[in-house]
mmCIF file of C-alpha atoms in Angstrom:
data_model
loop_
_atom_site.group_PDB
_atom_site.id
_atom_site.type_symbol
_atom_site.label_atom_id
_atom_site.label_comp_id
_atom_site.label_asym_id
_atom_site.label_seq_id
_atom_site.Cartn_x
_atom_site.Cartn_y
_atom_site.Cartn_z
ATOM 1 C CA MET A 1 162.699 44.539 78.544
ATOM 2 C CA SER A 2 160.809 43.451 75.426
ATOM 3 C CA PHE A 3 157.385 44.715 74.357
ATOM 4 C CA VAL A 4 155.770 41.416 75.364
ATOM 5 C CA GLN A 5 157.419 41.417 78.774
ATOM 6 C CA ARG A 6 156.266 44.993 79.414
ATOM 7 C CA ARG A 7 152.701 44.087 78.506
ATOM 8 C CA PHE A 8 152.715 41.084 80.826
ATOM 9 C CA SER A 9 154.213 43.162 83.609
ATOM 10 C CA GLU A 10 151.413 45.704 83.222
ATOM 11 C CA MET A 11 148.776 42.940 83.241
ATOM 12 C CA ARG A 12 150.361 41.327 86.274
ATOM 13 C CA LEU A 13 150.444 44.587 88.258
ATOM 14 C CA ARG A 14 146.817 45.329 87.404
ATOM 15 C CA LEU A 15 145.711 41.893 88.597
ATOM 16 C CA ASN A 16 147.699 42.278 91.799
ATOM 17 C CA SER A 17 146.185 45.704 92.498
ATOM 18 C CA ILE A 18 142.680 44.364 91.978
ATOM 19 C CA SER A 19 143.147 41.338 94.188
ATOM 20 C CA GLY A 20 145.082 43.271 96.818
ATOM 21 C CA LYS A 21 148.060 40.970 96.468
ATOM 22 C CA THR A 22 151.601 42.250 96.442
ATOM 23 C CA LYS A 23 153.410 38.990 95.745
ATOM 24 C CA LEU A 24 154.490 38.568 92.147
ATOM 25 C CA PRO A 25 154.307 35.233 90.297
ATOM 26 C CA ASP A 26 157.327 32.980 90.180
ATOM 27 C CA LYS A 27 159.790 34.079 87.474
ATOM 28 C CA LYS A 28 159.847 30.664 85.815
ATOM 29 C CA VAL A 29 156.061 30.524 85.622
ATOM 30 C CA PHE A 30 155.961 34.065 84.289
ATOM 31 C CA SER A 31 158.586 33.223 81.644
ATOM 32 C CA LEU A 32 156.686 30.117 80.535
ATOM 33 C CA VAL A 33 153.353 31.936 80.260
ATOM 34 C CA SER A 34 155.059 34.814 78.442
ATOM 35 C CA THR A 35 156.588 32.431 75.892
ATOM 36 C CA ILE A 36 153.291 30.642 75.255
ATOM 37 C CA LEU A 37 151.081 33.721 74.993
ATOM 38 C CA SER A 38 153.528 36.191 73.450
ATOM 39 C CA PRO A 39 152.107 35.786 69.895
ATOM 40 C CA LEU A 40 148.798 37.210 71.153
ATOM 41 C CA LEU A 41 150.414 40.517 72.106
ATOM 42 C CA VAL A 42 152.576 41.098 69.027
ATOM 43 C CA PRO A 43 151.984 44.557 67.444
ATOM 44 C CA TRP A 44 150.410 44.622 63.995
ATOM 45 C CA GLN A 45 153.579 46.122 62.498
ATOM 46 C CA ARG A 46 155.555 43.052 63.520
ATOM 47 C CA ARG A 47 152.790 40.734 62.349
ATOM 48 C CA LEU A 48 152.890 42.314 58.889
ATOM 49 C CA GLU A 49 156.687 42.052 58.817
ATOM 50 C CA THR A 50 156.500 38.361 59.669
ATOM 51 C CA LEU A 51 153.756 37.846 57.083
ATOM 52 C CA ALA A 52 155.961 39.430 54.401
ATOM 53 C CA VAL A 53 158.862 37.126 55.268
ATOM 54 C CA MET A 54 156.494 34.138 55.248
ATOM 55 C CA GLY A 55 155.460 35.156 51.727
ATOM 56 C CA PHE A 56 159.112 35.278 50.672
ATOM 57 C CA ILE A 57 159.818 31.796 52.100
ATOM 58 C CA PHE A 58 156.666 30.453 50.431
ATOM 59 C CA MET A 59 157.674 31.941 47.090
ATOM 60 C CA TRP A 60 161.247 30.631 47.054
ATOM 61 C CA VAL A 61 161.011 27.407 49.109
ATOM 62 C CA ILE A 62 157.458 26.056 49.343
ATOM 63 C CA LEU A 63 156.104 27.000 45.902
ATOM 64 C CA PRO A 64 158.824 25.098 43.966
ATOM 65 C CA ILE A 65 157.915 21.958 45.931
ATOM 66 C CA MET A 66 154.222 22.497 45.183
ATOM 67 C CA ASP A 67 155.080 22.908 41.494
ATOM 68 C CA LEU A 68 156.062 19.248 41.401
ATOM 69 C CA TRP A 69 152.498 18.033 41.936
ATOM 70 C CA VAL A 70 149.936 20.873 41.844
ATOM 71 C CA PRO A 71 149.848 21.135 37.991
ATOM 72 C CA PHE A 72 149.121 17.407 37.741
ATOM 73 C CA HIS A 73 146.372 17.686 40.343
ATOM 74 C CA ILE A 74 144.763 20.565 38.434
ATOM 75 C CA LEU A 75 145.137 18.737 35.115
ATOM 76 C CA PHE A 76 143.583 15.431 36.172
ATOM 77 C CA ASN A 77 141.333 16.227 39.140
ATOM 78 C CA THR A 78 139.709 19.627 38.583
ATOM 79 C CA ARG A 79 137.514 21.374 36.036
ATOM 80 C CA TRP A 80 140.264 23.946 35.559
ATOM 81 C CA TRP A 81 142.428 21.429 33.707
ATOM 82 C CA PHE A 82 142.561 23.638 30.598
ATOM 83 C CA LEU A 83 144.701 26.193 32.495
ATOM 84 C CA VAL A 84 147.632 23.771 32.535
ATOM 85 C CA PRO A 85 148.019 23.382 28.741
ATOM 86 C CA LEU A 86 147.418 27.120 28.307
ATOM 87 C CA TYR A 87 150.185 27.924 30.755
ATOM 88 C CA ALA A 88 152.420 25.302 29.098
ATOM 89 C CA ILE A 89 152.014 27.154 25.779
ATOM 90 C CA TRP A 90 152.882 30.455 27.471
ATOM 91 C CA PHE A 91 155.861 28.841 29.231
ATOM 92 C CA TYR A 92 157.232 27.618 25.887
ATOM 93 C CA TYR A 93 156.619 30.968 24.191
ATOM 94 C CA ASP A 94 158.200 32.955 27.050
ATOM 95 C CA PHE A 95 161.027 30.532 27.822
ATOM 96 C CA ASP A 96 163.878 32.827 26.724
ATOM 97 C CA THR A 97 162.735 35.905 28.650
ATOM 98 C CA PRO A 98 165.017 35.301 31.690
ATOM 99 C CA ARG A 99 168.017 35.471 29.364
ATOM 100 C CA ARG A 100 166.628 38.543 27.611
ATOM 101 C CA ALA A 101 166.749 40.943 30.579
ATOM 102 C CA SER A 102 163.327 39.762 31.849
ATOM 103 C CA ARG A 103 160.371 42.135 32.340
ATOM 104 C CA ARG A 104 160.985 44.535 35.210
ATOM 105 C CA TRP A 105 157.687 45.719 36.683
ATOM 106 C CA ASN A 106 158.221 48.772 38.865
ATOM 107 C CA TRP A 107 154.907 48.303 40.678
ATOM 108 C CA ALA A 108 156.047 44.889 41.888
ATOM 109 C CA ARG A 109 159.534 46.096 42.801
ATOM 110 C CA ARG A 110 158.170 49.055 44.785
ATOM 111 C CA HIS A 111 155.269 47.264 46.485
ATOM 112 C CA VAL A 112 154.750 47.966 50.191
ATOM 113 C CA PHE A 113 155.180 44.204 50.776
ATOM 114 C CA TRP A 114 158.940 44.665 50.443
ATOM 115 C CA LYS A 115 158.958 47.568 52.903
ATOM 116 C CA TYR A 116 157.540 45.300 55.589
ATOM 117 C CA PHE A 117 160.008 42.608 54.569
ATOM 118 C CA ALA A 118 162.951 44.992 54.911
ATOM 119 C CA SER A 119 161.838 46.309 58.313
ATOM 120 C CA TYR A 120 161.628 42.742 59.678
ATOM 121 C CA PHE A 121 165.423 42.501 60.046
ATOM 122 C CA PRO A 122 165.906 45.483 59.338
ATOM 123 C CA LEU A 123 167.750 45.903 56.033
ATOM 124 C CA ARG A 124 169.557 49.019 54.875
ATOM 125 C CA LEU A 125 171.664 50.074 51.890
ATOM 126 C CA ILE A 126 174.748 52.282 52.011
ATOM 127 C CA LYS A 127 176.053 54.078 48.927
ATOM 128 C CA THR A 128 179.775 54.849 48.838
ATOM 129 C CA ALA A 129 180.127 56.274 45.308
ATOM 130 C CA GLU A 130 178.129 57.326 42.277
ATOM 131 C CA LEU A 131 177.234 54.882 39.514
ATOM 132 C CA SER A 132 176.983 56.789 36.259
ATOM 133 C CA PRO A 133 173.997 55.845 34.054
ATOM 134 C CA ASP A 134 176.364 56.175 31.095
ATOM 135 C CA ARG A 135 178.112 52.942 32.075
ATOM 136 C CA ASN A 136 177.102 49.327 32.627
ATOM 137 C CA TYR A 137 178.095 47.361 35.721
ATOM 138 C CA ILE A 138 178.674 43.877 37.052
ATOM 139 C CA ILE A 139 178.117 43.921 40.807
ATOM 140 C CA GLY A 140 179.648 41.138 42.880
ATOM 141 C CA SER A 141 177.346 40.313 45.806
ATOM 142 C CA HIS A 142 178.963 38.729 48.887
ATOM 143 C CA PRO A 143 178.414 36.572 50.841
ATOM 144 C CA HIS A 144 175.821 34.128 49.514
ATOM 145 C CA GLY A 145 174.312 33.267 52.899
ATOM 146 C CA MET A 146 171.276 30.992 52.752
ATOM 147 C CA PHE A 147 169.003 33.033 50.471
ATOM 148 C CA SER A 148 171.137 36.074 49.490
ATOM 149 C CA ILE A 149 168.502 38.257 51.114
ATOM 150 C CA GLY A 150 170.626 41.403 51.206
ATOM 151 C CA GLY A 151 171.598 41.175 47.545
ATOM 152 C CA PHE A 152 168.114 40.179 46.435
ATOM 153 C CA MET A 153 166.425 43.054 48.227
ATOM 154 C CA ALA A 154 168.937 45.620 46.999
ATOM 155 C CA MET A 155 168.834 44.575 43.347
ATOM 156 C CA SER A 156 165.295 43.174 42.858
ATOM 157 C CA THR A 157 163.247 45.644 44.915
ATOM 158 C CA ASN A 158 163.431 49.275 45.970
ATOM 159 C CA ALA A 159 162.769 48.553 49.640
ATOM 160 C CA THR A 160 166.240 49.774 50.627
ATOM 161 C CA GLY A 161 166.237 52.620 48.093
ATOM 162 C CA PHE A 162 168.619 51.401 45.368
ATOM 163 C CA GLU A 163 166.741 53.209 42.580
ATOM 164 C CA ASP A 164 166.639 56.414 44.620
ATOM 165 C CA LYS A 165 170.321 56.298 45.564
ATOM 166 C CA PHE A 166 171.430 55.351 42.039
ATOM 167 C CA PRO A 167 169.066 57.168 39.660
ATOM 168 C CA GLY A 168 169.144 55.974 36.069
ATOM 169 C CA ILE A 169 170.462 52.496 36.971
ATOM 170 C CA LYS A 170 168.289 49.469 36.192
ATOM 171 C CA SER A 171 169.327 46.589 38.421
ATOM 172 C CA HIS A 172 169.051 42.831 37.970
ATOM 173 C CA ILE A 173 170.126 39.901 40.098
ATOM 174 C CA MET A 174 171.383 36.786 38.337
ATOM 175 C CA THR A 175 170.294 33.385 39.573
ATOM 176 C CA LEU A 176 170.449 29.734 38.558
ATOM 177 C CA ASN A 177 168.703 28.922 35.286
ATOM 178 C CA GLY A 178 166.667 26.252 37.056
ATOM 179 C CA GLN A 179 164.948 28.925 39.164
ATOM 180 C CA PHE A 180 162.968 29.846 36.039
ATOM 181 C CA TYR A 181 161.781 26.296 35.331
ATOM 182 C CA PHE A 182 159.136 26.341 38.069
ATOM 183 C CA PRO A 183 155.645 27.370 36.890
ATOM 184 C CA LEU A 184 154.269 30.617 38.350
ATOM 185 C CA ARG A 185 157.332 31.110 40.543
ATOM 186 C CA ARG A 186 159.283 32.073 37.415
ATOM 187 C CA GLU A 187 156.806 34.896 36.806
ATOM 188 C CA PHE A 188 157.658 36.449 40.175
ATOM 189 C CA GLY A 189 161.350 36.318 39.377
ATOM 190 C CA ILE A 190 160.868 37.802 35.917
ATOM 191 C CA MET A 191 158.766 40.787 37.014
ATOM 192 C CA LEU A 192 161.317 41.577 39.737
ATOM 193 C CA GLY A 193 164.036 41.730 37.083
ATOM 194 C CA GLY A 194 165.762 38.439 37.847
ATOM 195 C CA ILE A 195 167.817 36.991 34.982
ATOM 196 C CA GLU A 196 169.675 33.760 34.271
ATOM 197 C CA VAL A 197 173.261 33.492 35.435
ATOM 198 C CA SER A 198 174.685 32.633 32.020
ATOM 199 C CA LYS A 199 177.004 34.174 29.454
ATOM 200 C CA GLU A 200 174.119 34.650 27.001
ATOM 201 C CA SER A 201 171.994 36.457 29.584
ATOM 202 C CA LEU A 202 174.841 38.710 30.720
ATOM 203 C CA GLU A 203 175.866 39.522 27.150
ATOM 204 C CA TYR A 204 172.314 40.415 26.117
ATOM 205 C CA THR A 205 171.683 42.647 29.144
ATOM 206 C CA LEU A 206 174.996 44.482 28.933
ATOM 207 C CA THR A 207 175.202 44.892 25.151
ATOM 208 C CA LYS A 208 171.606 44.949 23.837
ATOM 209 C CA CYS A 209 169.735 46.963 26.464
ATOM 210 C CA GLY A 210 171.635 50.234 26.408
ATOM 211 C CA LYS A 211 173.536 51.882 29.237
ATOM 212 C CA GLY A 212 172.693 52.089 32.917
ATOM 213 C CA ARG A 213 172.314 48.344 33.545
ATOM 214 C CA ALA A 214 173.692 46.701 36.688
ATOM 215 C CA CYS A 215 173.796 42.903 36.897
ATOM 216 C CA ALA A 216 174.510 41.458 40.340
ATOM 217 C CA ILE A 217 176.211 38.068 40.519
ATOM 218 C CA VAL A 218 176.377 36.143 43.793
ATOM 219 C CA VAL A 219 179.912 35.063 42.989
ATOM 220 C CA GLY A 220 180.321 32.429 45.713
ATOM 221 C CA GLY A 221 177.241 30.496 44.614
ATOM 222 C CA ALA A 222 176.046 27.267 46.188
ATOM 223 C CA THR A 223 179.542 26.374 47.397
ATOM 224 C CA GLU A 224 179.718 29.501 49.529
ATOM 225 C CA ALA A 225 176.289 28.763 51.018
ATOM 226 C CA LEU A 226 177.788 25.712 52.731
ATOM 227 C CA ASP A 227 180.166 28.051 54.590
ATOM 228 C CA ALA A 228 177.417 30.426 55.723
ATOM 229 C CA HIS A 229 177.766 30.306 59.490
ATOM 230 C CA PRO A 230 177.070 33.173 61.924
ATOM 231 C CA ASN A 231 180.038 35.479 62.530
ATOM 232 C CA LYS A 232 181.970 33.902 59.654
ATOM 233 C CA ASN A 233 183.246 35.850 56.653
ATOM 234 C CA THR A 234 184.589 33.168 54.333
ATOM 235 C CA LEU A 235 184.146 33.812 50.611
ATOM 236 C CA THR A 236 184.517 31.457 47.655
ATOM 237 C CA LEU A 237 186.339 33.892 45.410
ATOM 238 C CA LYS A 238 189.982 32.991 44.958
ATOM 239 C CA HIS A 239 189.382 30.868 41.852
ATOM 240 C CA ARG A 240 186.231 32.601 40.566
ATOM 241 C CA ARG A 241 187.413 34.681 37.611
ATOM 242 C CA GLY A 242 184.654 34.307 35.030
ATOM 243 C CA PHE A 243 182.863 37.496 36.063
ATOM 244 C CA CYS A 244 186.109 39.447 35.549
ATOM 245 C CA ARG A 245 186.565 38.021 32.058
ATOM 246 C CA TYR A 246 183.007 38.994 31.109
ATOM 247 C CA ALA A 247 183.492 42.478 32.574
ATOM 248 C CA LEU A 248 186.444 42.966 30.209
ATOM 249 C CA LYS A 249 184.678 41.373 27.264
ATOM 250 C CA PHE A 250 181.514 43.483 27.610
ATOM 251 C CA GLY A 251 183.151 46.646 28.939
ATOM 252 C CA ALA A 252 181.245 46.668 32.245
ATOM 253 C CA ASP A 253 182.724 48.263 35.365
ATOM 254 C CA LEU A 254 183.095 45.990 38.391
ATOM 255 C CA VAL A 255 181.455 46.955 41.694
ATOM 256 C CA PRO A 256 182.018 45.055 44.974
ATOM 257 C CA MET A 257 179.008 44.759 47.289
ATOM 258 C CA TYR A 258 179.098 43.248 50.762
ATOM 259 C CA ASN A 259 176.027 42.301 52.799
ATOM 260 C CA PHE A 260 177.091 42.578 56.437
ATOM 261 C CA GLY A 261 175.012 40.270 58.639
ATOM 262 C CA GLU A 262 173.869 37.978 55.810
ATOM 263 C CA ASN A 263 175.458 34.921 57.413
ATOM 264 C CA ASP A 264 173.789 35.687 60.762
ATOM 265 C CA LEU A 265 170.213 35.203 59.508
ATOM 266 C CA TYR A 266 170.326 31.419 59.913
ATOM 267 C CA GLU A 267 172.285 28.841 61.823
ATOM 268 C CA GLN A 268 173.663 25.823 59.999
ATOM 269 C CA TYR A 269 174.680 22.419 61.307
ATOM 270 C CA ASP A 270 178.449 22.124 61.589
ATOM 271 C CA ASN A 271 179.872 20.913 58.283
ATOM 272 C CA PRO A 272 183.613 21.614 58.233
ATOM 273 C CA LYS A 273 185.539 20.536 55.174
ATOM 274 C CA GLY A 274 186.522 16.900 55.522
ATOM 275 C CA SER A 275 183.463 15.975 57.593
ATOM 276 C CA LYS A 276 181.022 13.294 56.446
ATOM 277 C CA LEU A 277 178.177 15.788 56.204
ATOM 278 C CA ARG A 278 180.232 18.126 54.003
ATOM 279 C CA ALA A 279 181.253 15.221 51.763
ATOM 280 C CA VAL A 280 177.601 14.279 51.232
ATOM 281 C CA GLN A 281 176.635 17.908 50.582
ATOM 282 C CA GLU A 282 179.405 18.368 48.015
ATOM 283 C CA LYS A 283 178.401 15.131 46.287
ATOM 284 C CA ILE A 284 174.792 16.329 46.019
ATOM 285 C CA LYS A 285 176.001 19.691 44.727
ATOM 286 C CA THR A 286 178.089 17.957 42.059
ATOM 287 C CA LEU A 287 175.098 15.923 40.885
ATOM 288 C CA PHE A 288 172.386 18.620 40.984
ATOM 289 C CA GLY A 289 174.283 21.921 40.868
ATOM 290 C CA LEU A 290 173.250 22.935 44.396
ATOM 291 C CA CYS A 291 172.750 21.493 47.847
ATOM 292 C CA PRO A 292 170.391 23.215 50.306
ATOM 293 C CA PRO A 293 172.248 23.617 53.630
ATOM 294 C CA LEU A 294 170.800 22.046 56.769
ATOM 295 C CA LEU A 295 169.642 25.305 58.279
ATOM 296 C CA ARG A 296 168.003 26.348 61.519
ATOM 297 C CA GLY A 297 165.866 29.465 61.656
ATOM 298 C CA ARG A 298 163.010 30.692 63.836
ATOM 299 C CA SER A 299 159.376 29.653 63.805
ATOM 300 C CA ILE A 300 156.407 31.782 62.767
ATOM 301 C CA PHE A 301 155.151 32.324 66.315
ATOM 302 C CA ASN A 302 158.251 32.211 68.469
ATOM 303 C CA GLN A 303 161.891 33.047 67.877
ATOM 304 C CA TYR A 304 163.057 30.346 70.293
ATOM 305 C CA ILE A 305 161.529 27.475 68.308
ATOM 306 C CA ILE A 306 163.284 26.094 65.211
ATOM 307 C CA GLY A 307 161.684 26.979 61.881
ATOM 308 C CA LEU A 308 162.292 28.257 58.348
ATOM 309 C CA LEU A 309 162.062 31.983 58.981
ATOM 310 C CA PRO A 310 165.293 33.996 59.266
ATOM 311 C CA PHE A 311 166.251 35.505 62.583
ATOM 312 C CA ARG A 312 165.466 39.178 63.160
ATOM 313 C CA LYS A 313 169.016 40.412 62.742
ATOM 314 C CA PRO A 314 170.135 43.503 60.813
ATOM 315 C CA VAL A 315 171.709 43.302 57.361
ATOM 316 C CA THR A 316 173.643 46.230 55.911
ATOM 317 C CA THR A 317 174.363 46.166 52.185
ATOM 318 C CA VAL A 318 177.308 48.374 51.235
ATOM 319 C CA VAL A 319 177.783 49.142 47.529
ATOM 320 C CA GLY A 320 181.442 49.894 46.865
ATOM 321 C CA ARG A 321 183.236 52.126 44.388
ATOM 322 C CA PRO A 322 183.234 51.003 40.749
ATOM 323 C CA ILE A 323 186.432 49.695 39.184
ATOM 324 C CA ARG A 324 186.747 51.178 35.703
ATOM 325 C CA VAL A 325 187.081 48.507 33.003
ATOM 326 C CA THR A 326 188.182 48.986 29.408
ATOM 327 C CA GLN A 327 186.312 46.864 26.874
ATOM 328 C CA THR A 328 188.510 44.107 25.418
ATOM 329 C CA ASP A 329 187.211 41.679 22.790
ATOM 330 C CA GLU A 330 189.604 38.876 23.717
ATOM 331 C CA PRO A 331 190.958 39.465 27.233
ATOM 332 C CA THR A 332 194.125 37.566 28.119
ATOM 333 C CA ASP A 333 194.585 35.526 31.280
ATOM 334 C CA GLU A 334 196.975 38.176 32.556
ATOM 335 C CA GLN A 335 194.359 40.912 32.123
ATOM 336 C CA VAL A 336 191.754 38.791 33.884
ATOM 337 C CA ASP A 337 194.127 38.037 36.768
ATOM 338 C CA GLU A 338 195.002 41.717 37.134
ATOM 339 C CA LEU A 339 191.346 42.770 37.262
ATOM 340 C CA HIS A 340 190.540 39.946 39.688
ATOM 341 C CA ALA A 341 193.329 41.106 42.009
ATOM 342 C CA LYS A 342 192.009 44.687 41.909
ATOM 343 C CA TYR A 343 188.507 43.460 42.686
ATOM 344 C CA CYS A 344 189.616 41.326 45.650
ATOM 345 C CA GLU A 345 191.637 44.224 47.047
ATOM 346 C CA SER A 346 188.676 46.601 46.659
ATOM 347 C CA LEU A 347 186.308 44.145 48.339
ATOM 348 C CA TYR A 348 188.749 43.581 51.188
ATOM 349 C CA ASP A 349 189.106 47.328 51.756
ATOM 350 C CA LEU A 350 185.307 47.728 51.660
ATOM 351 C CA PHE A 351 184.932 45.116 54.395
ATOM 352 C CA GLU A 352 187.612 46.724 56.546
ATOM 353 C CA GLU A 353 186.104 50.195 56.184
ATOM 354 C CA TYR A 354 182.541 49.264 57.101
ATOM 355 C CA LYS A 355 182.814 46.210 59.371
ATOM 356 C CA HIS A 356 182.400 48.425 62.428
ATOM 357 C CA LEU A 357 178.727 48.844 61.465
ATOM 358 C CA HIS A 358 178.108 45.298 62.724
ATOM 359 C CA SER A 359 180.570 45.402 65.608
ATOM 360 C CA ILE A 360 182.956 43.021 63.832
ATOM 361 C CA PRO A 361 186.219 42.882 65.822
ATOM 362 C CA PRO A 362 189.188 44.764 64.322
ATOM 363 C CA ASP A 363 191.222 41.534 64.081
ATOM 364 C CA THR A 364 188.516 39.792 61.981
ATOM 365 C CA HIS A 365 189.165 39.895 58.244
ATOM 366 C CA LEU A 366 187.755 38.449 55.034
ATOM 367 C CA ILE A 367 188.961 34.972 54.087
ATOM 368 C CA PHE A 368 189.184 34.177 50.366
ATOM 369 C CA GLN A 369 189.205 30.526 49.379
#
């Protein structure tokens, strides 16, 4: 029985004892009243968790939309118009920062906000091997899901204890360059250590910033997001070899990371390959570089009503063992293919070893496409 149901049961029994009645209300009526009034009896801990997730959705979904018109409103309709050209100057001056390892701000990464966010699901991080601060790393984060919440929280905050479990390692998550084109929102990404997913950004971080850097790449990207359905473990990886070539070129060890439960945080309308919906989505992705999936989440006040918030389902991020890579100035296709095969095998074994944590059936395996 849930917390809300227990509270209503207590209230119901008290009312019955006062009135002398012994007959309980009809179950359907009780269920309806419970659903309507349940937000009033939510503990403050859960309210703060939901508020943290609302802040995350605002930052990454709502704020970019607001950025399309708010600056113009401020510029032409308020007395604060001068802030827009001042920020434009700063934006131009600071434009290259996301490809120069950004500006990690530990206060922001360790803020209690992220603790509430992590406990909403909850999220947890499992370490399987040491990462030496004398080496640099490229971490492959799988699967993409809708918002890569597991990978983001592990690499951009300390809510699940990455910095404590891997002392001396400075982590970054790589994201689309366009994520840093939105005013104000880019500042959040920069202070959390987010960097552009580009060769220039990766090269700078792994060769100009010393040792102990870990750059996480969500290898499947926007294509994989279209396959993010609950209880599915399909990865876009078979033909993704660029990260292996860069690992060889920059001498960075490869580390597989799997976020169990990531695909369970949202539901998505059926879009199998060959369907009309999938064809439209792939066309949009070709034109704009991404296509937001048609997702279904929960609402702010009730988990049974459709909304933008993720479902309260656990996510377990497992960081695998590093694959040692020898620096090679001009890696051959054969070397890249060999490293890619080792990586896929390591990721597959990681999934098999830890899938029991989310009660994944023994006959369910990773699918590479």
